[in-house]
PDB file of C-alpha atoms in Angstrom:
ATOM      1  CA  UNK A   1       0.000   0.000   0.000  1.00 43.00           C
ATOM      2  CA  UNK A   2       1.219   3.333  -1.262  1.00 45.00           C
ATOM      3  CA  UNK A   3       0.882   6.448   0.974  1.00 44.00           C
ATOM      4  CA  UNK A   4       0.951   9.899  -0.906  1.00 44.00           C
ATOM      5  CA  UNK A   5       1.747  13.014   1.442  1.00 46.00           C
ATOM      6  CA  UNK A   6       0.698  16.183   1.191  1.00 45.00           C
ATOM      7  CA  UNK A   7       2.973  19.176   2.126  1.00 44.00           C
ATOM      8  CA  UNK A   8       1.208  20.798   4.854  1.00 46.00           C
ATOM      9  CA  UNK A   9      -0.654  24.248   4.582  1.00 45.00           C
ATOM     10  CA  UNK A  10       1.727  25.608   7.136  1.00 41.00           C
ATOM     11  CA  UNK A  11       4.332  25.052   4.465  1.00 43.00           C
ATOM     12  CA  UNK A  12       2.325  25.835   1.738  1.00 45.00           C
ATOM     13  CA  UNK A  13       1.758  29.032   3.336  1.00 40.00           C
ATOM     14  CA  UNK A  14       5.360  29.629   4.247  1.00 40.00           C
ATOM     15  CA  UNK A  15       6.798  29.043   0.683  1.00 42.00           C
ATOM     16  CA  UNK A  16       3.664  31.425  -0.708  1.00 43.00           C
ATOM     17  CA  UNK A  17       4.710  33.792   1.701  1.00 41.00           C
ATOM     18  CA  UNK A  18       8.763  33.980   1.144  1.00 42.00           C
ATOM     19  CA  UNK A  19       7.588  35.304  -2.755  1.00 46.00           C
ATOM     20  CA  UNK A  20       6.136  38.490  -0.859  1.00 52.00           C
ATOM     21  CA  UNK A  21       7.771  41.452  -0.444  1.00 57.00           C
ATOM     22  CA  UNK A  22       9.067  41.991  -4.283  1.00 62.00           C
ATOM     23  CA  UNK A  23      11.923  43.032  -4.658  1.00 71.00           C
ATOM     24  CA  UNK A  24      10.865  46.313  -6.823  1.00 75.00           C
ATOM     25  CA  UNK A  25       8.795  47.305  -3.493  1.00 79.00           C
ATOM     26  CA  UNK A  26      11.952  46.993  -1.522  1.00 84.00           C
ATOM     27  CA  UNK A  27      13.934  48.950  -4.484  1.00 86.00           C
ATOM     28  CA  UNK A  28      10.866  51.790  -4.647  1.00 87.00           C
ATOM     29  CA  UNK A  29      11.215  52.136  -0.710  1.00 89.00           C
ATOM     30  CA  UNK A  30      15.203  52.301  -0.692  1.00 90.00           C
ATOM     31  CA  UNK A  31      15.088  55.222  -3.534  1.00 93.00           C
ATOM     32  CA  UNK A  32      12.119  56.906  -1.607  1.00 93.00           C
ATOM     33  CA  UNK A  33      14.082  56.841   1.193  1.00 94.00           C
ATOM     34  CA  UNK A  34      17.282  58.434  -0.521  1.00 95.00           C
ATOM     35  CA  UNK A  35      14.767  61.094  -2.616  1.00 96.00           C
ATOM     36  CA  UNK A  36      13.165  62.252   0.605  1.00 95.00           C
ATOM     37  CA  UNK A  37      16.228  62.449   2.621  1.00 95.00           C
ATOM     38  CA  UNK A  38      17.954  64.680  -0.023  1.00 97.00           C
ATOM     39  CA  UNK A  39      14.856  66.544   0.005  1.00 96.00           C
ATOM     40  CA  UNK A  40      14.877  67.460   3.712  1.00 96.00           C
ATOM     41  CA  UNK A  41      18.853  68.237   3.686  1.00 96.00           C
ATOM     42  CA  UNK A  42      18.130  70.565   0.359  1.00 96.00           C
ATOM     43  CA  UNK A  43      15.380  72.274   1.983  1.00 95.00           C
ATOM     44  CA  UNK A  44      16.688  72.633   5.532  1.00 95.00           C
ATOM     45  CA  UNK A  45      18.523  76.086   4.959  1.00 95.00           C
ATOM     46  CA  UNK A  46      15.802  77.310   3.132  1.00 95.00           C
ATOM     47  CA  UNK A  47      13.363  76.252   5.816  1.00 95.00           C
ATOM     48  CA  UNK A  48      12.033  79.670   7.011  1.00 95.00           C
ATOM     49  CA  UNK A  49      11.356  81.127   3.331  1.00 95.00           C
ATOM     50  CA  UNK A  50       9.879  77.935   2.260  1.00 96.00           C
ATOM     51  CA  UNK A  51       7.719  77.664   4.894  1.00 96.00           C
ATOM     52  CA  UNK A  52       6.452  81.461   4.656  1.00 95.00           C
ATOM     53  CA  UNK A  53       6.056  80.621   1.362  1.00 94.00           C
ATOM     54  CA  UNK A  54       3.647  78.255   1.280  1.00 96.00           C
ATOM     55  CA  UNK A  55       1.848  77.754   5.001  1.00 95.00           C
ATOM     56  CA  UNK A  56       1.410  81.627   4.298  1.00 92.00           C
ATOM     57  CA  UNK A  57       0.275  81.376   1.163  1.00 93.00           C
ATOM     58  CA  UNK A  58      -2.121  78.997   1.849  1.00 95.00           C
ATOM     59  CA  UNK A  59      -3.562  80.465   4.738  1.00 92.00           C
ATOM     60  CA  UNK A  60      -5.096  83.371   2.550  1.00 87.00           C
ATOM     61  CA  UNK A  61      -6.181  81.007  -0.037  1.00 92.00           C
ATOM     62  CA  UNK A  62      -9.588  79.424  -0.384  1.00 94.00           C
ATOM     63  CA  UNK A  63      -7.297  76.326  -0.054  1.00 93.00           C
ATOM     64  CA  UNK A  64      -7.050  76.501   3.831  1.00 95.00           C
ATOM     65  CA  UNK A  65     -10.246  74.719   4.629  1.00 94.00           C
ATOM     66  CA  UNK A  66      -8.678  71.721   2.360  1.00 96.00           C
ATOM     67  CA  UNK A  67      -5.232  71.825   3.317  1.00 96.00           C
ATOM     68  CA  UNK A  68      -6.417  71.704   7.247  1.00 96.00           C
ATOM     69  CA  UNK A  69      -8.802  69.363   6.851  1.00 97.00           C
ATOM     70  CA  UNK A  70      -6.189  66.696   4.956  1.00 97.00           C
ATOM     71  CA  UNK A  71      -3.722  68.133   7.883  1.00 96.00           C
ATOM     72  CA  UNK A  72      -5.999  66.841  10.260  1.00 95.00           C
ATOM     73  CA  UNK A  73      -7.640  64.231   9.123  1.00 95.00           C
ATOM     74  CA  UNK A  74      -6.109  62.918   6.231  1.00 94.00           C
ATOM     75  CA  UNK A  75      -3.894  60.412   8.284  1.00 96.00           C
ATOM     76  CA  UNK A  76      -7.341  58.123   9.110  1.00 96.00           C
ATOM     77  CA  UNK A  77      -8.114  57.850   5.433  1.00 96.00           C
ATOM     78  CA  UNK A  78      -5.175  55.612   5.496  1.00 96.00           C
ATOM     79  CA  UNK A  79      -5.775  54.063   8.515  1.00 96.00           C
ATOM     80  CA  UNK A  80      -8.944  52.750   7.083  1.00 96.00           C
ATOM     81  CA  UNK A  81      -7.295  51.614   3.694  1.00 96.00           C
ATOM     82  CA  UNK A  82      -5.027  49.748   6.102  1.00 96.00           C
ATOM     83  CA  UNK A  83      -8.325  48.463   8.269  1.00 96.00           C
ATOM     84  CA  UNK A  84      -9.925  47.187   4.731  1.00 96.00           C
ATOM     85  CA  UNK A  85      -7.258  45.730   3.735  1.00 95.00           C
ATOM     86  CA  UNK A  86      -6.439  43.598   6.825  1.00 95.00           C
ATOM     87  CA  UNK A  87      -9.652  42.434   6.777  1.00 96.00           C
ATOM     88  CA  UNK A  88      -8.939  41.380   2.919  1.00 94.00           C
ATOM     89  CA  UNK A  89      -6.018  39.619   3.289  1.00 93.00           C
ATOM     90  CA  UNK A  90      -7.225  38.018   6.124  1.00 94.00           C
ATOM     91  CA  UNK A  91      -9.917  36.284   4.141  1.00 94.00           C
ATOM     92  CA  UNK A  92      -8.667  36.155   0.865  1.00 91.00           C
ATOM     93  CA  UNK A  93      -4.644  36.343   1.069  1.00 88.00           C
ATOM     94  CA  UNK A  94      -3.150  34.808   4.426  1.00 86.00           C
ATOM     95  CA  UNK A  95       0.441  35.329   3.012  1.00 85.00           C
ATOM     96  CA  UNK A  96      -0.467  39.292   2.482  1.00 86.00           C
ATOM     97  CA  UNK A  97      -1.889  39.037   6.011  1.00 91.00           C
ATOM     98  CA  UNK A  98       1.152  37.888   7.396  1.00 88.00           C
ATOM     99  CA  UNK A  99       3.178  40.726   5.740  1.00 89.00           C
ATOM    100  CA  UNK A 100       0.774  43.516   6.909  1.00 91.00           C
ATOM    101  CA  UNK A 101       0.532  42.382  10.416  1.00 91.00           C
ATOM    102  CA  UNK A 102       4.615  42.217  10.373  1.00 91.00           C
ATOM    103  CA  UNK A 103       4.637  45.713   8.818  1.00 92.00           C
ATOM    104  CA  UNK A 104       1.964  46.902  11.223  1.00 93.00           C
ATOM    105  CA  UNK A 105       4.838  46.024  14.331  1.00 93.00           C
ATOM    106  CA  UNK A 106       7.369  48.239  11.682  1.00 94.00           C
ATOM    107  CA  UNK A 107       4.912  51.098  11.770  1.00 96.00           C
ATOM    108  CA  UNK A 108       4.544  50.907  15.865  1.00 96.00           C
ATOM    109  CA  UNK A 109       8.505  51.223  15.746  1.00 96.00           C
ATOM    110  CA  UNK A 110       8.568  53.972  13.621  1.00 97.00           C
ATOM    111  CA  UNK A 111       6.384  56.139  15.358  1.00 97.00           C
ATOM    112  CA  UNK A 112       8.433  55.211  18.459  1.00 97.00           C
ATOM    113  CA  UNK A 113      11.383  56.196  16.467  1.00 97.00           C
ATOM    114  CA  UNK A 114       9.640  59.631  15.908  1.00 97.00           C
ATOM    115  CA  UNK A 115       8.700  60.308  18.986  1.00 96.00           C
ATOM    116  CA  UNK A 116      12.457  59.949  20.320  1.00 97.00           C
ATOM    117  CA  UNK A 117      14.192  61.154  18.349  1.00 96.00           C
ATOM    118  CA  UNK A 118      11.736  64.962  18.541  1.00 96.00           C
ATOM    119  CA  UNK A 119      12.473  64.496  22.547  1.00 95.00           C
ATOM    120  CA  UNK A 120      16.614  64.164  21.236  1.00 96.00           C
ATOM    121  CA  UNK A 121      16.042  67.437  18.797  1.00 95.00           C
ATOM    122  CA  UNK A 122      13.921  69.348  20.171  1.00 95.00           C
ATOM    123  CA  UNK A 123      13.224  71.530  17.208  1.00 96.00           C
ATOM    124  CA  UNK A 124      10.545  74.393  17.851  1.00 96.00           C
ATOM    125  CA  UNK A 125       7.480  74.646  15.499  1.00 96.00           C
ATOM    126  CA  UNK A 126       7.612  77.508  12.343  1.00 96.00           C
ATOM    127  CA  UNK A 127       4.466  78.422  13.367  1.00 93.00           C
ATOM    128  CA  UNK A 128       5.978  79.568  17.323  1.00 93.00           C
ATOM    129  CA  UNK A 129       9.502  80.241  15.622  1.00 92.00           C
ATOM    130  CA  UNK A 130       8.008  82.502  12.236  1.00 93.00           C
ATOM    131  CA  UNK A 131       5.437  85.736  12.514  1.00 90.00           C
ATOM    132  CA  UNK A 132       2.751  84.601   9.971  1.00 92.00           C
ATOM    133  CA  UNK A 133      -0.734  83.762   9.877  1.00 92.00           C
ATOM    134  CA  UNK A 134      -1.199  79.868   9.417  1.00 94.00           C
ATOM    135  CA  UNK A 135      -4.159  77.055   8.852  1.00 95.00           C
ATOM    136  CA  UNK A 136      -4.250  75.339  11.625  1.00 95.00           C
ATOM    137  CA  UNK A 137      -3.628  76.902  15.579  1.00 94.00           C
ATOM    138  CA  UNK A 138       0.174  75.892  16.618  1.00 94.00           C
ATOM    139  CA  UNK A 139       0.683  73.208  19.138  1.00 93.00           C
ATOM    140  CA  UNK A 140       0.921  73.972  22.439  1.00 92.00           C
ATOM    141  CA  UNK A 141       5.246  74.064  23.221  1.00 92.00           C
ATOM    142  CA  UNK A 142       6.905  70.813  24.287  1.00 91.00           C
ATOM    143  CA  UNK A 143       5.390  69.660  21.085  1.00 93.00           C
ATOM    144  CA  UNK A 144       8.115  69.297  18.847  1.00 95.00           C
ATOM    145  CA  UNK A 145       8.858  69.459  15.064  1.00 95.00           C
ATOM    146  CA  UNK A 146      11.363  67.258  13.498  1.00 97.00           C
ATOM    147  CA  UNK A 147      10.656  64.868  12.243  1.00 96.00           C
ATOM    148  CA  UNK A 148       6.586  64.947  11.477  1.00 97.00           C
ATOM    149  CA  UNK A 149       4.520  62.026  13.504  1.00 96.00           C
ATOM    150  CA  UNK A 150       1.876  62.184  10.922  1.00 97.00           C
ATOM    151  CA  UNK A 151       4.064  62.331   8.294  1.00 97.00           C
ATOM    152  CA  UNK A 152       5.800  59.064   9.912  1.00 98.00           C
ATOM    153  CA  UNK A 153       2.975  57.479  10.124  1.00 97.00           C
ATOM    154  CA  UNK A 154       1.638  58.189   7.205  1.00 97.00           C
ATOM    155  CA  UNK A 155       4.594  57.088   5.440  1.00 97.00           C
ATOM    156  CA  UNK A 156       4.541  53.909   7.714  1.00 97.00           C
ATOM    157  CA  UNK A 157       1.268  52.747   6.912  1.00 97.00           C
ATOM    158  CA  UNK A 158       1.677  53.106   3.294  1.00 96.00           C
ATOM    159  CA  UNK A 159       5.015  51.177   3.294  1.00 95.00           C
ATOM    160  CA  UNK A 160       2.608  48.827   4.819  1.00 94.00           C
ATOM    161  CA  UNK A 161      -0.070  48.529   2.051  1.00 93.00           C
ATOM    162  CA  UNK A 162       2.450  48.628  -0.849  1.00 92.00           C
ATOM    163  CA  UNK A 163       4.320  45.166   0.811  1.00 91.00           C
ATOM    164  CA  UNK A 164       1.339  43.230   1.511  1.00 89.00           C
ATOM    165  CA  UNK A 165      -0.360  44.572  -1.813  1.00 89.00           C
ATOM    166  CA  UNK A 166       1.906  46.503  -3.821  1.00 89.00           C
ATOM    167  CA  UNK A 167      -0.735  47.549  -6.825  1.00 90.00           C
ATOM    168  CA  UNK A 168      -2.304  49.659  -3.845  1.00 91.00           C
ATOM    169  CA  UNK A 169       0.527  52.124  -4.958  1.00 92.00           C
ATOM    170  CA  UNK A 170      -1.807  54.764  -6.900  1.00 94.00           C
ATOM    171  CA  UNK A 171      -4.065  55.368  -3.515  1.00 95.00           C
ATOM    172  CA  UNK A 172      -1.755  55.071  -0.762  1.00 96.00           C
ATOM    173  CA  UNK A 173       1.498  57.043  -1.893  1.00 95.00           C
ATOM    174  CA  UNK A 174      -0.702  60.263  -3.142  1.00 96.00           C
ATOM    175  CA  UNK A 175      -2.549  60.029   0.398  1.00 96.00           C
ATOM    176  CA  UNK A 176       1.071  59.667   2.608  1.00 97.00           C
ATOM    177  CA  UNK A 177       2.127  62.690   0.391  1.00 97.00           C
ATOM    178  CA  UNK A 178      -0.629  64.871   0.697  1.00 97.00           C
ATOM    179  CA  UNK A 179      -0.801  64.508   4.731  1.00 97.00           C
ATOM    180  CA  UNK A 180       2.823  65.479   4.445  1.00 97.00           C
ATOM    181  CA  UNK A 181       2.260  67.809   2.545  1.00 97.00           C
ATOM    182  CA  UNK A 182      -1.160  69.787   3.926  1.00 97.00           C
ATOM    183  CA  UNK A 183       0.886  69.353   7.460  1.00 97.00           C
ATOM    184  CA  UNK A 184       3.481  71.947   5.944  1.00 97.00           C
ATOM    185  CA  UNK A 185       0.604  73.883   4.030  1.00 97.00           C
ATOM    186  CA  UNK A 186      -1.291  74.180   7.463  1.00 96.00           C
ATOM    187  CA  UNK A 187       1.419  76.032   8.780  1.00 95.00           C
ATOM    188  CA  UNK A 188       2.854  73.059  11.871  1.00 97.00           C
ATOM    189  CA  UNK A 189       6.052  71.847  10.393  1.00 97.00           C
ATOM    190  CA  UNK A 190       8.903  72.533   8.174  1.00 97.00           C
ATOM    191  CA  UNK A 191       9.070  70.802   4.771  1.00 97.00           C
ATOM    192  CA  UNK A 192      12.346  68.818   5.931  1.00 97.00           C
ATOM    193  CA  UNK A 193      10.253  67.961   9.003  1.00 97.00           C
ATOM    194  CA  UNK A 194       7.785  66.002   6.226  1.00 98.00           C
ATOM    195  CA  UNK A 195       9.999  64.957   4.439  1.00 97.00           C
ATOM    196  CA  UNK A 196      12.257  63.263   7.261  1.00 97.00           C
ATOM    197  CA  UNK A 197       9.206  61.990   8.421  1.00 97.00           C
ATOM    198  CA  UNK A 198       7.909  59.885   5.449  1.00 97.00           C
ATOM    199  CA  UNK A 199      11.646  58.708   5.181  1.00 97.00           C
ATOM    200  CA  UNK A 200      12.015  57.768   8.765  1.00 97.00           C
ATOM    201  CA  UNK A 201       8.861  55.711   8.680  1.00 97.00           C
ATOM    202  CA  UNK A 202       8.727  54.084   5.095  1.00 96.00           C
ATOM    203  CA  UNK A 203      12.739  52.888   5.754  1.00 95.00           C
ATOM    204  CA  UNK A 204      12.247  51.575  10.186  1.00 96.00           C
ATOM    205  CA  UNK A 205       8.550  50.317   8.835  1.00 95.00           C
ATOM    206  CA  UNK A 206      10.128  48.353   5.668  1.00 93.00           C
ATOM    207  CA  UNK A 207      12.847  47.169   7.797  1.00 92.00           C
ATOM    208  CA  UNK A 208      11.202  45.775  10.948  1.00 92.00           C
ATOM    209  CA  UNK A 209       8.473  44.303   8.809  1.00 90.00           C
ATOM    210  CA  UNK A 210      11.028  42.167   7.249  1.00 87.00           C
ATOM    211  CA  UNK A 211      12.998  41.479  10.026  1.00 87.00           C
ATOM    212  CA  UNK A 212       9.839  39.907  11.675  1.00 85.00           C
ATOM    213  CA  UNK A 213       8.526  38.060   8.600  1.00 76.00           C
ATOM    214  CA  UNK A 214      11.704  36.260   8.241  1.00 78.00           C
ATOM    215  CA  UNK A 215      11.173  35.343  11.951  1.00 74.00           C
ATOM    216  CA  UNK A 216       7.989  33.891  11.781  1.00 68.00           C
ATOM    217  CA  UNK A 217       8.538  31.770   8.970  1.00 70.00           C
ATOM    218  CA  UNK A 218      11.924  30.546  10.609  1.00 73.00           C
ATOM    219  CA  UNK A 219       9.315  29.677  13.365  1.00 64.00           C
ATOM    220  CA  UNK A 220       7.131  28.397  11.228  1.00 67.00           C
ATOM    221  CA  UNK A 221       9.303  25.885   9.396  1.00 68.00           C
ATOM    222  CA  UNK A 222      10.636  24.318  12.416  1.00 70.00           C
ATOM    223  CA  UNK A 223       7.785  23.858  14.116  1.00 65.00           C
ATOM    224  CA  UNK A 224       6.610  22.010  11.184  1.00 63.00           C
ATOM    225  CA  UNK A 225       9.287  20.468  10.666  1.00 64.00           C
ATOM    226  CA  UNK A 226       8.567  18.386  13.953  1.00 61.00           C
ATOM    227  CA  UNK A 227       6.264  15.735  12.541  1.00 54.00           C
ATOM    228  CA  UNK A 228       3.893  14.407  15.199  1.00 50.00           C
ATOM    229  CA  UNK A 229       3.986  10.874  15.764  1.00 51.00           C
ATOM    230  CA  UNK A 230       0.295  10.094  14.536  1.00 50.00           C
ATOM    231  CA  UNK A 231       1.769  11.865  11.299  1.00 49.00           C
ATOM    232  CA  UNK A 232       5.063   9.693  11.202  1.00 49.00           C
ATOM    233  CA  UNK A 233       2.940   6.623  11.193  1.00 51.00           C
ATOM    234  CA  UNK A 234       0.988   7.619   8.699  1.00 49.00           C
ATOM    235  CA  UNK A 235       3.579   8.568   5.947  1.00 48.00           C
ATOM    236  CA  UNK A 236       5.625   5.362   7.009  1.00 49.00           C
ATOM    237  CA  UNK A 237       8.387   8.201   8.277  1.00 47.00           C
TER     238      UNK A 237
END
């Protein structure tokens, strides 16, 4: 008697999941990361004109109801992508599932990130450090600027999407930019406060997320790896 075995879905789901993360995600990331890091160290001297530039342009403008709305709440847009899609992937892509739930621990570390390093810095808010009318009301002081927690996490959570589901890239990437954006436009942070931000948490985000991926599917393969007994007698092994 001849006994066929079956690989089983734990390793099924494993070997599905170690063709995630493509590589041109990881390469779009990396050059994101490089792009918006110039960015902030190009517009860092400049800071003060830029910013007068545009948080006081836009406060004039029949923009400013827009740009403080998207400053505000702009960041829950994508926190509901990345609700919809969880509950996608958890029904109809386990392997996706397993990459957003690793990213989500990236995005937790980035904002953690954020928040230390702005204790490190201590950078004071344009709006408290520059005389001119803005969107939004300045936060109160102790609240610092650099790098942006929105723009962290806005830059986190999209990391997220585009890894577990990288064709997402035409909703998420215009939404982290234009909460980065509108957060500069509302008159509360610096354009190389932005920028650092989406760099800081699309690179610790991408990072972590792989870093735990790879560790649960080391866990997973050697736990399966242990055959039970009922198992061994049944393949003859």
């Amino acid at each position: 008697m001849t006994t066929t075995r079956h690989a089983p879905a734990a390793n099924r789901l494993a070997s599905s999941a170690r063709s995630r993360a493509p590589r041109a995600t990881l390469a779009t990331v990396l050059i994101a990361f490089l792009g918006l890091s110039a960015l902030s160290l190009v517009a860092w001297p400049a800071r003060a004109g830029i910013f007068e530039s545009i948080a006081g342009g836009t406060a004039g403008s029949p923009l400013a109801g827009l740009a403080g709305l998207v400053a505000e709440r702009g960041l829950l847009v994508l926190v509901a992508v990345v609700a919809a899609l969880v509950l996608y992937t958890w029904f109809r892509d386990r392997p996706g599932f397993v990459l957003l739930t690793a990213a989500g621990a990236g995005t937790v570390a980035a904002y953690a990130t954020s928040e230390v390093v702005k204790l490190a810095v201590t950078e004071e808010r344009p709006c408290r450090a520059i005389d001119v009318a803005t969107v939004l009301a300045c936060p109160a002081p102790g609240d610092w600027s650099w790098p942006s927690n929105h723009s962290t996490i806005a830059g986190a959570l999209a990391v997220a999407c585009l890894l577990a589901v990288p064709r997402l890239w035409p909703v998420v990437v215009p939404l982290a930019l234009a909460v980065a954006g509108a957060r500069v436009a509302a008159g509360v942070h610096y354009v190389h406060d932005v920028a650092s931000g989406l760099a800081l948490g699309a690179a610790v985000t991408c990072l972590v997320a792989l870093v735990v991926h790879a560790g649960a599917q080391r866990f997973t393969r050697r736990s399966t790896s242990r055959r039970s007994p009922a198992a061994r007698r049944t393949t003859g092994r």
